[in-house]
mmCIF file of N, CA and C in Angstrom:
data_model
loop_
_atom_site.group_PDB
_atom_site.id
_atom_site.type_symbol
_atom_site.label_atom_id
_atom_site.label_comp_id
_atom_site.label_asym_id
_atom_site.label_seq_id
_atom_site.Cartn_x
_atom_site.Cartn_y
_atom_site.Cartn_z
ATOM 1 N N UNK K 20 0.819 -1.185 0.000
ATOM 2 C CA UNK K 20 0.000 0.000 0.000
ATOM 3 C C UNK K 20 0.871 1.261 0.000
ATOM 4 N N UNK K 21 1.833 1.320 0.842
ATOM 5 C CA UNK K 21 3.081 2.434 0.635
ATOM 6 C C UNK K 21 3.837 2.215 -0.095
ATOM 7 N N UNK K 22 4.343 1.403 -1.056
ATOM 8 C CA UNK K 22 5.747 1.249 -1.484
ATOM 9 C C UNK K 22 5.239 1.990 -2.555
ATOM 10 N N UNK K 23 6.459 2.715 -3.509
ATOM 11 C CA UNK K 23 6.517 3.576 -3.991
ATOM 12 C C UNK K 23 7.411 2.737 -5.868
ATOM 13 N N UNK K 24 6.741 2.830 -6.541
ATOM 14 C CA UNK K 24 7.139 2.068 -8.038
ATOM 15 C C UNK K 24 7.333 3.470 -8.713
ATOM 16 N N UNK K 25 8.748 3.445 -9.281
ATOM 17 C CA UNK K 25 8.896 4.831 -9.967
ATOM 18 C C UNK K 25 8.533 4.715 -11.134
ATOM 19 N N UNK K 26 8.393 3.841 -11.760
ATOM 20 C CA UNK K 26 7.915 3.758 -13.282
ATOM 21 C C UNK K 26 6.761 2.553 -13.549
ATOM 22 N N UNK K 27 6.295 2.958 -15.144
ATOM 23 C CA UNK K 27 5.020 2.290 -15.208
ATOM 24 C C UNK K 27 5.145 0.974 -15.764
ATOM 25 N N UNK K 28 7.054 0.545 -15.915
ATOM 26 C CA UNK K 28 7.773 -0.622 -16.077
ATOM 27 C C UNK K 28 7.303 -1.623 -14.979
ATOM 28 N N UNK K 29 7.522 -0.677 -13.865
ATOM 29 C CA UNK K 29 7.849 -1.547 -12.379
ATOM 30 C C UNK K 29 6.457 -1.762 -12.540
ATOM 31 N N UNK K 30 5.489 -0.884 -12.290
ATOM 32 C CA UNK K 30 4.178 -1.756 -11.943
ATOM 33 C C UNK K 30 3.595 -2.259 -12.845
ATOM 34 N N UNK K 31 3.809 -2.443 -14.130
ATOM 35 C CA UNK K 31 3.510 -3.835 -14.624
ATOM 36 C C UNK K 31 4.025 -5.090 -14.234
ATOM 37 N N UNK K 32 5.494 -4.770 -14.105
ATOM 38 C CA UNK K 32 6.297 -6.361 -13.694
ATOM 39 C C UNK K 32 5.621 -6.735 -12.143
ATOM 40 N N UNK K 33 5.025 -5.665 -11.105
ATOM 41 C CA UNK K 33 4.711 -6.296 -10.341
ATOM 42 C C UNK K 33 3.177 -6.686 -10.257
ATOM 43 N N UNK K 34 2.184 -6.362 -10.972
ATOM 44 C CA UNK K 34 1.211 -6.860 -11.619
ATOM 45 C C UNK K 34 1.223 -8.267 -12.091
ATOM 46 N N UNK K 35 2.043 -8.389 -12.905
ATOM 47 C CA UNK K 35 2.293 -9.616 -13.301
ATOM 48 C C UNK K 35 2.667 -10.436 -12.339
ATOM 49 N N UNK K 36 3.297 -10.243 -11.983
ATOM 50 C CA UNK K 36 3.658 -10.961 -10.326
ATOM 51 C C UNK K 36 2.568 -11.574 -9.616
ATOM 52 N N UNK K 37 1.860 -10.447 -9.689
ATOM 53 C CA UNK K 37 0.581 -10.862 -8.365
ATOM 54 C C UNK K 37 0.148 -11.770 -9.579
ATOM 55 N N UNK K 38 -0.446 -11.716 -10.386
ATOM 56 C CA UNK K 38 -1.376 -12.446 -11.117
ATOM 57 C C UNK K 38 -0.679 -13.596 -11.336
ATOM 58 N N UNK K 39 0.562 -13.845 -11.488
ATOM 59 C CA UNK K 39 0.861 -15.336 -11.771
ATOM 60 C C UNK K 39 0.782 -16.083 -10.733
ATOM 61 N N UNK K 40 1.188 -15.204 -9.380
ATOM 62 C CA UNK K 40 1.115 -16.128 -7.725
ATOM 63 C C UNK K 40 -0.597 -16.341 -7.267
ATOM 64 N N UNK K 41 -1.268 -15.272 -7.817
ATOM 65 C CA UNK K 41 -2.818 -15.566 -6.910
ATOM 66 C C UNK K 41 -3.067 -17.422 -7.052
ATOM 67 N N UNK K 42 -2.944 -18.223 -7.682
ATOM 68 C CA UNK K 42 -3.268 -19.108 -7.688
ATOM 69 C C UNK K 42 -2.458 -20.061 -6.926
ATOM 70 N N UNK K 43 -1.384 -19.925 -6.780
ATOM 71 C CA UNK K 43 -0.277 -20.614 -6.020
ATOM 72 C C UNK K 43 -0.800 -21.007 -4.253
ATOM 73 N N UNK K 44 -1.022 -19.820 -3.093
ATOM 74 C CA UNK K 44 -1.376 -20.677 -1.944
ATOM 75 C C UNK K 44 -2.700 -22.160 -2.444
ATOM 76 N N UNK K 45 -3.126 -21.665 -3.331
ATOM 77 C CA UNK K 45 -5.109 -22.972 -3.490
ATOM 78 C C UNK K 45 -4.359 -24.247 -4.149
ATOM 79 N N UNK K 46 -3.487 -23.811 -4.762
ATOM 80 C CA UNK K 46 -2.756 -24.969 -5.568
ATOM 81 C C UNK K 46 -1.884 -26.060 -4.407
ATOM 82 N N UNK K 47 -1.191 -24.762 -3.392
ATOM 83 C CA UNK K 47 -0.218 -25.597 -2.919
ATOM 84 C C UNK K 47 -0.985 -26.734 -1.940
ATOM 85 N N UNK K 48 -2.112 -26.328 -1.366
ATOM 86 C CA UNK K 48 -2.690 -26.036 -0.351
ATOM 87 C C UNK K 48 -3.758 -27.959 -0.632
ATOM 88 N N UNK K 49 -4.197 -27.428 -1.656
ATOM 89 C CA UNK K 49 -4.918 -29.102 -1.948
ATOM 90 C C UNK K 49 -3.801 -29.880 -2.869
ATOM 91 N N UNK K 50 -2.366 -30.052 -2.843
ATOM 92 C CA UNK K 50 -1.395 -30.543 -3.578
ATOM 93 C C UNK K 50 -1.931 -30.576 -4.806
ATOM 94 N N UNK K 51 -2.414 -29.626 -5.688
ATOM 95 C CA UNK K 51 -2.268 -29.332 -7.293
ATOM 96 C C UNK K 51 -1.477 -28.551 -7.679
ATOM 97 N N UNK K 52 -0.538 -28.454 -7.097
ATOM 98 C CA UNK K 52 0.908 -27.852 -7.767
ATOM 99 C C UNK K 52 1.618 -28.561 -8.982
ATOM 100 N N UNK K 53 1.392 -28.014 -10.004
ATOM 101 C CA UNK K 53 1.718 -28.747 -10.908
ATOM 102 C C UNK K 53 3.336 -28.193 -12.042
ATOM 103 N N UNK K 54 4.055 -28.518 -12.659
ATOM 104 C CA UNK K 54 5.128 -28.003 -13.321
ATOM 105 C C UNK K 54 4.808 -26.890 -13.970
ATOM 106 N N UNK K 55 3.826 -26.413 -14.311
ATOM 107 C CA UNK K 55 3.324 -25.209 -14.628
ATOM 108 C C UNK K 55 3.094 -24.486 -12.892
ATOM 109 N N UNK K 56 2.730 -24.525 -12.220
ATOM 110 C CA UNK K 56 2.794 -23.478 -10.799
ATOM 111 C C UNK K 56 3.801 -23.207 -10.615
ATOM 112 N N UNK K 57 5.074 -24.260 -10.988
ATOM 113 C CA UNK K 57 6.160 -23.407 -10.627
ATOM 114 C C UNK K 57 6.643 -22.922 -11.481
ATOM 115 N N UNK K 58 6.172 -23.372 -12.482
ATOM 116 C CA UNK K 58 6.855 -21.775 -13.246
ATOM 117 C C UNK K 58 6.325 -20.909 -13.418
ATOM 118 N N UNK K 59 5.011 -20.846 -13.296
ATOM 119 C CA UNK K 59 4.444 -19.284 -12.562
ATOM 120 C C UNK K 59 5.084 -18.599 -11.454
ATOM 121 N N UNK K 60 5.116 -19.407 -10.517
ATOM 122 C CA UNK K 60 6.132 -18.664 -9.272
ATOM 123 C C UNK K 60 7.444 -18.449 -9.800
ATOM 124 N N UNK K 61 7.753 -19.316 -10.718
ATOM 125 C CA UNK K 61 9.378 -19.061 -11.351
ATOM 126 C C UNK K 61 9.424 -17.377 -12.102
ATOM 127 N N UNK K 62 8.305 -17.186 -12.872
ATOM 128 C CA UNK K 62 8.091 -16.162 -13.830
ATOM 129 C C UNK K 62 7.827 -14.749 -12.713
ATOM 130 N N UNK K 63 7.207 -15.300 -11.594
ATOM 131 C CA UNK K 63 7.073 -14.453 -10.656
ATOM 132 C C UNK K 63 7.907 -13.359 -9.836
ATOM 133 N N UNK K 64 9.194 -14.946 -9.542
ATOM 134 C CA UNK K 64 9.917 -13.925 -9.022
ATOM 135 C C UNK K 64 11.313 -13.391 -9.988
ATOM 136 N N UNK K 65 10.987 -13.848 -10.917
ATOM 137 C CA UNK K 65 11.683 -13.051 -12.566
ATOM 138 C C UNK K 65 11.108 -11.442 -12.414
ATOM 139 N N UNK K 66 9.881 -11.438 -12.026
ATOM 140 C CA UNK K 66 9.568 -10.166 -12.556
ATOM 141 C C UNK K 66 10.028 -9.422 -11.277
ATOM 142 N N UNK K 67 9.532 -9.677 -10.171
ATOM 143 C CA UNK K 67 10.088 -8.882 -8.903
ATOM 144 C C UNK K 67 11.423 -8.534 -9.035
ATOM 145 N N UNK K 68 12.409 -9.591 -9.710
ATOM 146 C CA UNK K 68 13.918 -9.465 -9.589
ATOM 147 C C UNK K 68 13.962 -8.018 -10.832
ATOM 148 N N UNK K 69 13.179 -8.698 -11.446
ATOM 149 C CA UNK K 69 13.442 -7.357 -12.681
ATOM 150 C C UNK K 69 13.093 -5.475 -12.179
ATOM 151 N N UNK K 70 11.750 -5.503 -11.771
ATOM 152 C CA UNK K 70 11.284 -4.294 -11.084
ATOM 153 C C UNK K 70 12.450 -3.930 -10.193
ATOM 154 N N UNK K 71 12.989 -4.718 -9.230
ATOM 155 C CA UNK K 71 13.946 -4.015 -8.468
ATOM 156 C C UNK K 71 15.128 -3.831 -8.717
ATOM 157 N N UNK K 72 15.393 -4.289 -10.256
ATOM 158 C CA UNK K 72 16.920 -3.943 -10.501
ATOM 159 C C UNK K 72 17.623 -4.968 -10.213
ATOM 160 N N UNK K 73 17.595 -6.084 -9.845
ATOM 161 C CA UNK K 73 18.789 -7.081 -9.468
ATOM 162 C C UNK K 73 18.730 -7.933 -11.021
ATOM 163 N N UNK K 74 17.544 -8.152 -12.318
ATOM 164 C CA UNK K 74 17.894 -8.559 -13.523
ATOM 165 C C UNK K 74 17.262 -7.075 -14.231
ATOM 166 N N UNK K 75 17.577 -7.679 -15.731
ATOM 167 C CA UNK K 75 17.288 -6.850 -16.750
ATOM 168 C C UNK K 75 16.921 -8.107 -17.776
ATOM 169 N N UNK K 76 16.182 -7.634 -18.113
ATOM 170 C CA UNK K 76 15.499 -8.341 -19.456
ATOM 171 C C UNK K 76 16.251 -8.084 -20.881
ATOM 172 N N UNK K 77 16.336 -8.797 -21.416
ATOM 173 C CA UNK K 77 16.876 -8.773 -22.769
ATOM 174 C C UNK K 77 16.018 -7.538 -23.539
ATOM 175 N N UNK K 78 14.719 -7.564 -23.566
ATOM 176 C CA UNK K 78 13.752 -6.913 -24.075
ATOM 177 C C UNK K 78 14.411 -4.953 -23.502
ATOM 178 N N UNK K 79 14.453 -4.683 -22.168
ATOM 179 C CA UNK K 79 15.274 -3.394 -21.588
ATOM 180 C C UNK K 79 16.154 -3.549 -21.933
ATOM 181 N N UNK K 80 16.896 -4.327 -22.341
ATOM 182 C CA UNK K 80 18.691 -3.921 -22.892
ATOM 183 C C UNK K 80 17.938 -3.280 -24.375
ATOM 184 N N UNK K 81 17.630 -4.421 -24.827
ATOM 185 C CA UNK K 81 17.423 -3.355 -26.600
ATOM 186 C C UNK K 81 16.889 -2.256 -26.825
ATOM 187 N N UNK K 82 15.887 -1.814 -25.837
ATOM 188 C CA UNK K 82 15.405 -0.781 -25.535
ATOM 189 C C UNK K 82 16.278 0.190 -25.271
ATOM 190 N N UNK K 83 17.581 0.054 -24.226
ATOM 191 C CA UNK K 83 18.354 0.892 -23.673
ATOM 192 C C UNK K 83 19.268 0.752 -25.048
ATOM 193 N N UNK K 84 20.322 -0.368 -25.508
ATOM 194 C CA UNK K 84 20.818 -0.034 -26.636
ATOM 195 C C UNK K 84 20.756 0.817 -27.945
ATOM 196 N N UNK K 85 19.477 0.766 -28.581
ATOM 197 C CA UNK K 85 18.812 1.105 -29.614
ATOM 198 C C UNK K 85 18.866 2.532 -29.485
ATOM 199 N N UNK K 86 18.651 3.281 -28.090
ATOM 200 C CA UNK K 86 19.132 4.524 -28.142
ATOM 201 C C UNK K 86 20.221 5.253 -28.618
ATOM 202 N N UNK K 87 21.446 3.857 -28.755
ATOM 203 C CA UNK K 87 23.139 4.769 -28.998
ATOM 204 C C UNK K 87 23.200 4.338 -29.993
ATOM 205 N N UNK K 88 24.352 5.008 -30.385
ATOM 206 C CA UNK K 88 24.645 4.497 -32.273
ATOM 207 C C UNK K 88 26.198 4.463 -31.618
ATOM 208 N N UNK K 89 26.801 3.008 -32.053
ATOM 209 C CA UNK K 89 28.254 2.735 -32.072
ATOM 210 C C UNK K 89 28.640 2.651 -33.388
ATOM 211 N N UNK K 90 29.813 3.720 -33.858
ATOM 212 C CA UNK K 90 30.272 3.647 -34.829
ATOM 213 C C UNK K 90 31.456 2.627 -34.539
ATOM 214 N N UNK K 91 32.355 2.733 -35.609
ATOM 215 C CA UNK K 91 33.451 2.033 -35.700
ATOM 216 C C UNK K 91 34.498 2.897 -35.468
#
């Protein structure tokens, strides 16, 4: 409710977040955890890692690249 997302990057990646975990406690909970739940939780905490800066997505590098021009 307080935390503070400086861009409209971050709160998508953490959007996505929530939405891939909402299903995860019902899953774990009646053992239907299945190889797909975890990679929802896998994709999950991809995106958290991403919003806070500890990864970068291939997709933000080209974004950030595409801005410079390297000559020779």
């Amino acid at each position: 409710q307080s935390a503070l997302l400086s861009n409209e990057r971050q709160h998508a990646l953490v959007v996505q977040a929530i939405e891939a975990l909402e299903p995860l406690p019902h899953q774990l909970r009646f053992a239907e955890a299945t190889a797909e739940t975890l990679s929802d939780a896998e994709f999950a905490l991809s995106a958290l890692a991403e919003a806070i800066g500890r990864t970068v997505s291939d997709d933000v590098l080209e974004r950030i690249f595409s801005r410079f021009c390297v000559g020779k």
